[in-house]
Tab-separated table of C-alpha atoms in Angstrom:
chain	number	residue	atom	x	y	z
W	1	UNK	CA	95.973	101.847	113.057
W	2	UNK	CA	99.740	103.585	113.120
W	3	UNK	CA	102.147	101.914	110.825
W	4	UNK	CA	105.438	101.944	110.828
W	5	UNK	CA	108.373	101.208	108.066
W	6	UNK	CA	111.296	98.917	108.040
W	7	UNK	CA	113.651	101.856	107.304
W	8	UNK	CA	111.960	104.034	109.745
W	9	UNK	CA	112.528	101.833	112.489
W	10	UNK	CA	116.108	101.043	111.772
W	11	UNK	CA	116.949	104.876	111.828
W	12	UNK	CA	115.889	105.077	115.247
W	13	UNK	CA	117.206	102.117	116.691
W	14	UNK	CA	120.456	103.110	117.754
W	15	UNK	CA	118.615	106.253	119.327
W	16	UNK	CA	116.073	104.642	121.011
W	17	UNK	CA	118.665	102.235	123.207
W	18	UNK	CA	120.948	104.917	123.866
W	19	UNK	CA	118.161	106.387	125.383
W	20	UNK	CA	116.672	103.724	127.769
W	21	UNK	CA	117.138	104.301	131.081
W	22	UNK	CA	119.476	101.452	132.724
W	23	UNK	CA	118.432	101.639	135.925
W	24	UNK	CA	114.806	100.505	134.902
W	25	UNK	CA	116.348	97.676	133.095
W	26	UNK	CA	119.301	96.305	135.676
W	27	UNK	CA	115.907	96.459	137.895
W	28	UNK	CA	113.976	93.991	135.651
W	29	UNK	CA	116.739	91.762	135.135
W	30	UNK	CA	116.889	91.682	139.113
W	31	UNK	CA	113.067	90.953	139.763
W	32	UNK	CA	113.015	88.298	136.510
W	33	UNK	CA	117.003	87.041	137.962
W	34	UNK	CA	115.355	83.623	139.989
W	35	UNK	CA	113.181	81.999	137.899
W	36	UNK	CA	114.094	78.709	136.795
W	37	UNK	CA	111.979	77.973	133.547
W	38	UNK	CA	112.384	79.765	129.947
W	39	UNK	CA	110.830	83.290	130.934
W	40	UNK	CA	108.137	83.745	128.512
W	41	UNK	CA	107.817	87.588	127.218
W	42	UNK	CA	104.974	89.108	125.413
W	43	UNK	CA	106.387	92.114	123.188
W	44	UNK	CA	103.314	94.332	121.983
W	45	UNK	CA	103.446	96.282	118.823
W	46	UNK	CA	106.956	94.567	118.262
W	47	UNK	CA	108.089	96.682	115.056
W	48	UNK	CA	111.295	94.843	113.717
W	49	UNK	CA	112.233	93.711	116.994
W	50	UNK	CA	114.210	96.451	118.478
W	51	UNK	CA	112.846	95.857	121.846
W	52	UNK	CA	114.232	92.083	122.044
W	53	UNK	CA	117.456	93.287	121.399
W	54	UNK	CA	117.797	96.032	123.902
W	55	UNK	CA	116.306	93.435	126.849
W	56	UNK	CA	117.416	90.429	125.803
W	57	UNK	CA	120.620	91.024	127.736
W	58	UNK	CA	119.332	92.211	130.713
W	59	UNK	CA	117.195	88.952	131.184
W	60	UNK	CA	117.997	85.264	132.206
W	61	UNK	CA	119.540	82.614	129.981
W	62	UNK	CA	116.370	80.853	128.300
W	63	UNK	CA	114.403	83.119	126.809
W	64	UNK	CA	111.133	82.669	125.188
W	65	UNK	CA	109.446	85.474	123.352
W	66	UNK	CA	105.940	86.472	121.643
W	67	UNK	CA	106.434	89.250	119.149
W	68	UNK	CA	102.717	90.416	118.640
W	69	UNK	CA	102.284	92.861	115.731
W	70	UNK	CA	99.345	93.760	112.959
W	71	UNK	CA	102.281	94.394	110.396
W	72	UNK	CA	102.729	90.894	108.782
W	73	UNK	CA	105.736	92.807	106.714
W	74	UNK	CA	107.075	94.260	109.904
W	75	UNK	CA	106.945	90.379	111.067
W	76	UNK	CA	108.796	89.194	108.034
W	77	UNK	CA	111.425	91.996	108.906
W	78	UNK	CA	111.715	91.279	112.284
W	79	UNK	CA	112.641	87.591	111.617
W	80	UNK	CA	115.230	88.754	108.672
W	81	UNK	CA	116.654	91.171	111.162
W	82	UNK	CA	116.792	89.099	114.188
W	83	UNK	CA	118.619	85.961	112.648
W	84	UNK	CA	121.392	88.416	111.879
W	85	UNK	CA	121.853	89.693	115.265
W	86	UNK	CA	121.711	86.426	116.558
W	87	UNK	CA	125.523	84.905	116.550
W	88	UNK	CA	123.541	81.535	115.815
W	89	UNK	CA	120.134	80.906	113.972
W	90	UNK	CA	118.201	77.719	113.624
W	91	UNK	CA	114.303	77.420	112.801
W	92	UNK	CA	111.786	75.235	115.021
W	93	UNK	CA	108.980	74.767	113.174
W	94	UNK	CA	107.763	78.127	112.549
W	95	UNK	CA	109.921	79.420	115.747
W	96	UNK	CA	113.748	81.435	115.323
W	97	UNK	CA	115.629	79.856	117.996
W	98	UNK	CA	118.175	82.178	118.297
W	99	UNK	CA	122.126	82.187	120.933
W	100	UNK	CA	123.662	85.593	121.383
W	101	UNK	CA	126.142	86.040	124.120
W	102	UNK	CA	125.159	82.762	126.734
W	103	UNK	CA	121.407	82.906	125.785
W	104	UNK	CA	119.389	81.485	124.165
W	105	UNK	CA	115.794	82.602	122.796
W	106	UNK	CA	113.089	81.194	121.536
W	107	UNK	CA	110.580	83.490	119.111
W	108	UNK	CA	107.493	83.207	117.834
W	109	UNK	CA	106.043	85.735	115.462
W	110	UNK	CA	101.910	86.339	115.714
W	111	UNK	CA	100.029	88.886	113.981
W	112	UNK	CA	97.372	90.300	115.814
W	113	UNK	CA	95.184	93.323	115.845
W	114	UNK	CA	95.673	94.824	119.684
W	115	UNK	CA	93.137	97.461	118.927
W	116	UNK	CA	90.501	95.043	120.821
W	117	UNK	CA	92.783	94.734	124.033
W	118	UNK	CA	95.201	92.016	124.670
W	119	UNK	CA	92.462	89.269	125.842
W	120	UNK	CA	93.618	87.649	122.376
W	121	UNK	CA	97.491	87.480	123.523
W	122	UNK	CA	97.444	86.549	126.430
W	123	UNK	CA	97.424	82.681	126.521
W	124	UNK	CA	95.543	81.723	130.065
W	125	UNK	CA	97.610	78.192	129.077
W	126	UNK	CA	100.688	79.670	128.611
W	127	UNK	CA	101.184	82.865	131.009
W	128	UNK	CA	103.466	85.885	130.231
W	129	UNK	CA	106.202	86.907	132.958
W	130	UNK	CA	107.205	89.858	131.297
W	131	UNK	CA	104.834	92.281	129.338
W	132	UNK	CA	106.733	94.624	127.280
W	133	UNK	CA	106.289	97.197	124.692
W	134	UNK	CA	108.349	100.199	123.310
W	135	UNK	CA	107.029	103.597	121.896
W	136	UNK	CA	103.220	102.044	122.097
W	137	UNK	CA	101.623	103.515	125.008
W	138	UNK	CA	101.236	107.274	124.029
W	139	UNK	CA	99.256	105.781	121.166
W	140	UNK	CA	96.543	104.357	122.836
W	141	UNK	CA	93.782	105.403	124.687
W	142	UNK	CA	93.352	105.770	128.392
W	143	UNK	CA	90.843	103.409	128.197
W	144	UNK	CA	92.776	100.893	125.900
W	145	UNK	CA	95.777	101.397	128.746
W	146	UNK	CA	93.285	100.670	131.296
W	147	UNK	CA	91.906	97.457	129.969
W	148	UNK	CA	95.516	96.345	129.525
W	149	UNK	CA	96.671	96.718	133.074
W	150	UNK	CA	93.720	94.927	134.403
W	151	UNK	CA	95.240	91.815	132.033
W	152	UNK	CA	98.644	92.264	132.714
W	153	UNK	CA	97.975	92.325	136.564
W	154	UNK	CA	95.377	88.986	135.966
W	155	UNK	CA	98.217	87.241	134.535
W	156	UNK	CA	100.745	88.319	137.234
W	157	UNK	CA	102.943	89.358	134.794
W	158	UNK	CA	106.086	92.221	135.201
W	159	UNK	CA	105.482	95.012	132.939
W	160	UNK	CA	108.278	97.420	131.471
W	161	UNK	CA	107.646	99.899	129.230
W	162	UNK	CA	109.955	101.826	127.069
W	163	UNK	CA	110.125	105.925	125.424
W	164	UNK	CA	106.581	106.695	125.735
W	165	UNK	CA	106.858	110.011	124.439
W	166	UNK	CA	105.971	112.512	127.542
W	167	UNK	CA	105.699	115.589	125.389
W	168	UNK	CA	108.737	117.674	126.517
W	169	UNK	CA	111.272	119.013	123.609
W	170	UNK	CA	114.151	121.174	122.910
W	171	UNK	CA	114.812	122.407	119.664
W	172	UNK	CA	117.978	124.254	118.762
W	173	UNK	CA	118.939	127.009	117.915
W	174	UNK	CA	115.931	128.085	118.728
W	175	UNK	CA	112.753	128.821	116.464
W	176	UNK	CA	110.073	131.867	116.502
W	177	UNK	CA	107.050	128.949	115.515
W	178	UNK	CA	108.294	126.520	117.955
W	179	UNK	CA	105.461	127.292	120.835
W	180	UNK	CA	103.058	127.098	117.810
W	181	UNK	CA	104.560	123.944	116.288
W	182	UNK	CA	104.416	122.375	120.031
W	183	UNK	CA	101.078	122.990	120.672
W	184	UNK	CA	99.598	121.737	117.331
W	185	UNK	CA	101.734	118.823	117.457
W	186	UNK	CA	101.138	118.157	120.763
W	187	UNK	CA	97.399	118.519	119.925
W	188	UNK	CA	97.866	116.209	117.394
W	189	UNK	CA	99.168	113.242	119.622
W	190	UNK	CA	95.867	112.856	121.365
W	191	UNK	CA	93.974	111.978	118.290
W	192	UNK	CA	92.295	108.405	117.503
W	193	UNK	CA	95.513	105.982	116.423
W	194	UNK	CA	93.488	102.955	116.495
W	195	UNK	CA	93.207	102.833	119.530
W	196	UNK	CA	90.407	105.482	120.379
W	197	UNK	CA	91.470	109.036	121.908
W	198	UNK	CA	95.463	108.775	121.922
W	199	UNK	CA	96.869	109.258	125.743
W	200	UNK	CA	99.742	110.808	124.420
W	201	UNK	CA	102.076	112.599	126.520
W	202	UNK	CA	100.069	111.297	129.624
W	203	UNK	CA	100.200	107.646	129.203
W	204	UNK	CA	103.235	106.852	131.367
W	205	UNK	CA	101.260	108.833	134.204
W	206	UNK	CA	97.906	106.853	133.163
W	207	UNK	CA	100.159	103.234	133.483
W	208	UNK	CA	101.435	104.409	136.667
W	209	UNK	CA	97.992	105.019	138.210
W	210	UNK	CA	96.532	101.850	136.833
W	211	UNK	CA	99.028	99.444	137.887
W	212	UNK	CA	98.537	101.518	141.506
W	213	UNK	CA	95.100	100.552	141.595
W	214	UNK	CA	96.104	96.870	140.742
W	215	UNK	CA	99.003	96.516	143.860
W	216	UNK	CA	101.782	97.211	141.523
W	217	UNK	CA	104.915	99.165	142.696
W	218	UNK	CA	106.049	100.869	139.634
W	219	UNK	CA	109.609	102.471	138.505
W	220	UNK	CA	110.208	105.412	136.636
W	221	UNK	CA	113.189	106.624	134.481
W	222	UNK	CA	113.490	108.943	131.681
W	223	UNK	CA	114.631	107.895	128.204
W	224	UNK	CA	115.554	110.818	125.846
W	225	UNK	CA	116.726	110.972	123.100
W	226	UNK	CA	119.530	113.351	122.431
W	227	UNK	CA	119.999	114.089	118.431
W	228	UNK	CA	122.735	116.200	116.284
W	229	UNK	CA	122.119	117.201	112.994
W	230	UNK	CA	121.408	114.147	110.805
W	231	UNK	CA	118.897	111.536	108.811
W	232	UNK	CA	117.224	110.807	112.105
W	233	UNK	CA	116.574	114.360	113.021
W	234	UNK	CA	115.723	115.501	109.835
W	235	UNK	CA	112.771	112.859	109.442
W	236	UNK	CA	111.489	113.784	112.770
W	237	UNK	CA	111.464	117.126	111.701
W	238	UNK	CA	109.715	116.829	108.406
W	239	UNK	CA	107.242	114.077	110.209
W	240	UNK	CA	106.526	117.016	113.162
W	241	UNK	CA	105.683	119.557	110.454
W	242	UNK	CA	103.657	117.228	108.505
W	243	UNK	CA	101.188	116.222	111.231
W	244	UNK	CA	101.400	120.006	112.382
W	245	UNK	CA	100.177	120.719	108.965
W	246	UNK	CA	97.032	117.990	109.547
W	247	UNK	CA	95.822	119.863	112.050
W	248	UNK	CA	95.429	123.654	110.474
W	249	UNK	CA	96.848	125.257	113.771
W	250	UNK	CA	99.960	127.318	112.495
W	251	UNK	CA	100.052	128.842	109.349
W	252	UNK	CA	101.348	127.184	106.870
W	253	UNK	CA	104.506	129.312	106.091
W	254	UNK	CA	105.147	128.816	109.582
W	255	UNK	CA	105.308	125.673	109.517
W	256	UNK	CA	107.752	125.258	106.497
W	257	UNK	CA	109.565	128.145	107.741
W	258	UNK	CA	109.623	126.234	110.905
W	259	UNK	CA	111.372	122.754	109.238
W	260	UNK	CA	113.669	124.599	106.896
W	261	UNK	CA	115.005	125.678	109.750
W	262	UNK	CA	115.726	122.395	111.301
W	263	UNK	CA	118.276	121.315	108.296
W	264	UNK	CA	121.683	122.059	108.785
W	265	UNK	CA	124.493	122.175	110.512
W	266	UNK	CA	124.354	122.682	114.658
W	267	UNK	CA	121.049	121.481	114.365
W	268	UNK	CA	120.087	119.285	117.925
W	269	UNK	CA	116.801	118.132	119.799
W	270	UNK	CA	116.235	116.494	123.006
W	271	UNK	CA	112.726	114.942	122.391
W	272	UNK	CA	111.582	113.505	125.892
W	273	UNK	CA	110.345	110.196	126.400
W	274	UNK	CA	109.937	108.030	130.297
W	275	UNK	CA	110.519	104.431	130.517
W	276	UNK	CA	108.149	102.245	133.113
W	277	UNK	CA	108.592	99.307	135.192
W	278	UNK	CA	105.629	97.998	137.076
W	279	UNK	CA	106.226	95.181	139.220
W	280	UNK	CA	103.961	92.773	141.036
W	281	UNK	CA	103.596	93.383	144.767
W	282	UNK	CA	104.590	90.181	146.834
């Protein structure tokens, strides 16, 4: 299964909620705006818990959420780094009960293997009003994706989805190897993750006809991200080349050609990525 580093995921945080789309998420916090009880919110393949802290603002008061990762480290990180954003911290038990800004949330931290589905999160006793994942989809399988709509849309449960990477990119200045580099790497986005064949770049367009076939209504927004010369843009870089270089497409000094050029000065991408929220029909 895809793992991901601490230090990784910090470097793109501050990218990755710049680049949400706000419509999609005033819209949530509108359809999630009457409920009464905690709201209880499932976050699959939570990381460090980046995708808390982008939503937690845009949802009610009491908060209750299920961070659901394989990653027991990533766990342990997501704790450390949650109880710091928090302007308060207390433990329950084995719960962070965390206030920030007029809410407060309740989280619980579970390790789990979603490579089965998400029959083993999703607590019949205990049912999820929010579904909610960030940079997952294009990972899994059409299959996987499909499985996981028919269990969202059992539970009755809102689903929002965040930069699911859609395959469009804009390199510059730039680049001779760039059609080349695209097609490998884009060729290397549908392999196995874990998950079986990867949906990649179609996975927002495989949620959206899922949650069709289950009477959703679904939003779309996109969710690039916009990057100047930098740490951030230099790992993508090297991490493009290097699974470019897995697959044996483009020669190899085309490749490092290719990333040598993407150090410097005036150095910018706009890597493309769509944001989904899929709504019960009432």
């Amino acid at each position: 299964m895809t793992g991901f580093s601490p230090e990784w995921l910090a470097l793109r945080e501050p990218a990755d909620h710049a680049a949400r789309d706000p419509a999609l998420m005033a819209a949530l916090g509108r359809a999630l705006a009457a409920r009464t009880e905690p709201i209880r919110v499932l976050d699959l393949g939570c990381g460090t818990g980046s995708n808390l802290r982008a939503l937690a603002g845009h949802l009610p008061d009491r908060q209750h959420w299920c961070l659901i990762d394989h990653d027991r480290a990533l766990l342990a990180a997501a704790r450390a780094a949650l109880a710091d954003w928090a302007e308060h911290s207390t433990t329950d038990g084995d719960d962070l009960v965390l206030r920030r800004a007029g809410r407060v949330l309740r989280v619980s931290c579970h390790a789990r293997d979603l490579a089965s589905g998400l029959g083993a999160v999703l607590d019949p006793a205990m049912p999820a009003d929010l579904v909610t994942a960030a940079a997952l989809f294009d990972l899994v399988s059409e299959r996987w994706i499909d499985a996981a709509v028919r269990a969202v849309a059992a539970a009755g449960a809102a689903f929002y989805t965040a930069l699911t990477y859609d395959g469009a990119e804009r390199w510059t200045p730039p680049h001779p190897a760039d059609a080349a580099v695209q097609t490998a790497f884009l060729t290397h986005q549908i392999r196995d993750k874990g998950f079986g064949p990867a949906a990649g770049p179609q996975a927002t367009e495989v949620l959206e006809r899922a949650f069709a076939r289950s009477g959703y209504r679904t939003l779309r927004g996109p969710s690039p991200w916009r990057l100047r010369e930098g740490p951030l843009l230099d790992r993508l870089a090297a991490g493009k080349a290097a699974a470019v270089q897995e697959t044996g497409l483009v020669a190899p000094e085309q490749v490092i050609a290719w990333r040598e050029a993407r150090t410097g000065p005036d150095r910018a991408a706009v890597i493309g990525h769509a944001d989904l929220l899929a709504l019960p029909a009432r």
